[in-house]
Coordinates of C-alpha atoms in Angstrom, one line a residue:
X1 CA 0.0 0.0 0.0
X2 CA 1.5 4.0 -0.9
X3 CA 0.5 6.9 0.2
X4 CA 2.2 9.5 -1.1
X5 CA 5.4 8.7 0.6
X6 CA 3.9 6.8 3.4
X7 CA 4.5 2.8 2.6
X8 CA 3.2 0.3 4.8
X9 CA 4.6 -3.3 4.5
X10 CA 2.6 -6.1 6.2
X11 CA 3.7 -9.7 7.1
X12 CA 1.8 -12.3 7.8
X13 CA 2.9 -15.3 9.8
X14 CA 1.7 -19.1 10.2
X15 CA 0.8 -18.9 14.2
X16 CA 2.2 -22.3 14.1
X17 CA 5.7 -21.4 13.5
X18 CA 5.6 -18.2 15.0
X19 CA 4.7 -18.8 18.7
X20 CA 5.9 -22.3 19.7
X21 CA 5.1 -21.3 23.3
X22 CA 3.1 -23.9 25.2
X23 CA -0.7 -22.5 25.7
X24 CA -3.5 -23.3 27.8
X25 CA -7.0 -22.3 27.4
X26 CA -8.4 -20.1 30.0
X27 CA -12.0 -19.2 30.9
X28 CA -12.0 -15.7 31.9
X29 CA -14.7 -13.7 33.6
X30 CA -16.1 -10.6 32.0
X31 CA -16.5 -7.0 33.6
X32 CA -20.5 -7.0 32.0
X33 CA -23.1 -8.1 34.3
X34 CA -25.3 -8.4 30.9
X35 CA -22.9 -11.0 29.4
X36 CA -23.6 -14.0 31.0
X37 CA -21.8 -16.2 27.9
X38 CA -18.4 -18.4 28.4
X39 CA -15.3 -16.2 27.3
X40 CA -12.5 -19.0 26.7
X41 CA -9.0 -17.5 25.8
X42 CA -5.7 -19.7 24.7
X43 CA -2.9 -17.9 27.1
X44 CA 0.3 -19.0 27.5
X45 CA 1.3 -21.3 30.5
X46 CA 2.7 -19.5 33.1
X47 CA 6.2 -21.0 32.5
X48 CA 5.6 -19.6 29.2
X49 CA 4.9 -16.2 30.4
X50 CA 8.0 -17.1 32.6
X51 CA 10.0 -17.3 29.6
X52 CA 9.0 -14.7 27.5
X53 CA 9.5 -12.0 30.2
X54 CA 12.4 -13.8 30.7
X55 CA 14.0 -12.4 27.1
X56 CA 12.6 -9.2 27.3
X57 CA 14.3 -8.3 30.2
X58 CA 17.4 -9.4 28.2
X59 CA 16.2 -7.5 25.1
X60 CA 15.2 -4.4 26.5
X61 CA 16.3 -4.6 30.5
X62 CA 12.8 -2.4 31.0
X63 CA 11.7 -1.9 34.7
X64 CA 8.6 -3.5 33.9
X65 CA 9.9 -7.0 33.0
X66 CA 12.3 -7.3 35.8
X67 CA 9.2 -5.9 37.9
X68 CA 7.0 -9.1 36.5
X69 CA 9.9 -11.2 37.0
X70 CA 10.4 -10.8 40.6
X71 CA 6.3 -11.5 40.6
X72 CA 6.7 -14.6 38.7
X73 CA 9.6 -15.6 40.7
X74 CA 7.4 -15.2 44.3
X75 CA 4.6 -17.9 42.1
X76 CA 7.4 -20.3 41.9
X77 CA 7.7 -20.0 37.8
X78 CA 11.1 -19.0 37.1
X79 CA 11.6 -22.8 36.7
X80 CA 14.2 -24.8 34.7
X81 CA 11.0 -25.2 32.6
X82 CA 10.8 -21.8 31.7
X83 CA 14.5 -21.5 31.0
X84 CA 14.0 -24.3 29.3
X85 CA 11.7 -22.6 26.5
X86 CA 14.5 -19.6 26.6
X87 CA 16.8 -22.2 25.2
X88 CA 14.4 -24.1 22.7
X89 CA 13.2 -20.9 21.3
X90 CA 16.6 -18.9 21.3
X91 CA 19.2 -21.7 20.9
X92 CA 20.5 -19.5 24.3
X93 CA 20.3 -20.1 27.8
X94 CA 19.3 -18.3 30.7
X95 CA 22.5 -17.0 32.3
X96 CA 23.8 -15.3 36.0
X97 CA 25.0 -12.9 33.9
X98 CA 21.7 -11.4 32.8
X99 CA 21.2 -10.9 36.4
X100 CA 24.4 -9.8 37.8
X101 CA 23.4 -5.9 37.9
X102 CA 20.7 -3.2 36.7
X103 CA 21.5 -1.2 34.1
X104 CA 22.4 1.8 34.0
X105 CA 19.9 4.9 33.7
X106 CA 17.3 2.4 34.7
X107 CA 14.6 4.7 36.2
X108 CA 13.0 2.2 38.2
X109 CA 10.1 4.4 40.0
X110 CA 8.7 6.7 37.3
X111 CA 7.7 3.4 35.0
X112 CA 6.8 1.8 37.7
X113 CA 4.8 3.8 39.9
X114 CA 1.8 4.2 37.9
X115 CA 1.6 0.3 37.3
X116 CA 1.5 -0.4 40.9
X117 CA 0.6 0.6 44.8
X118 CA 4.2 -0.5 46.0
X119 CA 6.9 -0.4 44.1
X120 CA 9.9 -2.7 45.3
X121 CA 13.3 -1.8 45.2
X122 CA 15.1 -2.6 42.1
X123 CA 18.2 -4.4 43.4
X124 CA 15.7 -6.4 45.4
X125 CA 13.5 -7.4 42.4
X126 CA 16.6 -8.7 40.6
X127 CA 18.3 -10.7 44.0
X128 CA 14.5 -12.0 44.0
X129 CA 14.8 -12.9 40.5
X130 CA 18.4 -14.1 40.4
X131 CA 18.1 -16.5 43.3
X132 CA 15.1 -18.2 41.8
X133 CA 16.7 -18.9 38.0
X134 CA 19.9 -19.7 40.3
X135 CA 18.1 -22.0 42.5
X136 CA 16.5 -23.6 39.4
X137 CA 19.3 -23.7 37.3
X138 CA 21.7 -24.5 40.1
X139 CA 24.3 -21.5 39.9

């Protein structure tokens, strides 16, 4: 499609091969009184979740994912299962390193505080998240 000098490209991806992620379907419960109908929605599992907040915290080190992370860690699901899927979908594997110190200019309160009531302390969101992979992975 053109525009004048606007082009817009669009892909389109067999589901298949683009989200090998293990899914589970999930009845969910709607906000409308009215709408008393079954809303079933395939998720992913929550070692799934695990793992794909796993590589965006090493794609874009965002206070939001190590934020989730330290969440997922406290429901037991940073798991050699999750860093399993890491591998099996990245050929890479969940390493200390990714977790050995916050980055720089991270400014952990002003993305964070609008997301939640209390926001944790960075350095112990990532000790939170380190000792779980390291506990799982045995570092």
């Amino acid at each position: 499609m053109t525009t004048s000098d606007l082009r817009v490209r669009v892909q389109l991806l067999d589901h298949e091969e683009w989200a090998p992620w293990p899914s589970e379907a999930v009845r969910i419960e709607t906000r409308y009184s009215d709408d008393t109908s079954d809303v079933v929605l395939r998720v992913p599992t929550l070692q799934a979740f695990a793992a794909m907040k796993t590589l965006a915290w090493a794609d874009r080190h965002a206070a939001r994912d190590l934020y989730d992370l330290a969440r997922l860690a406290e429901l037991g699901a940073l798991t050699s299962e999750a860093a399993g899927l890491v591998r099996d979908t990245t050929g890479a594997s969940v390493q200390k390193y990714d977790f050995a110190s916050l980055p720089s200019g991270l400014d952990w309160h002003s993305q964070l505080a609008h997301q939640t009531g209390e926001v944790p302390a960075a350095q112990w969101c990532l000790g939170v998240v380190r000792e779980a992979y390291g506990k799982a992975l045995g570092w």
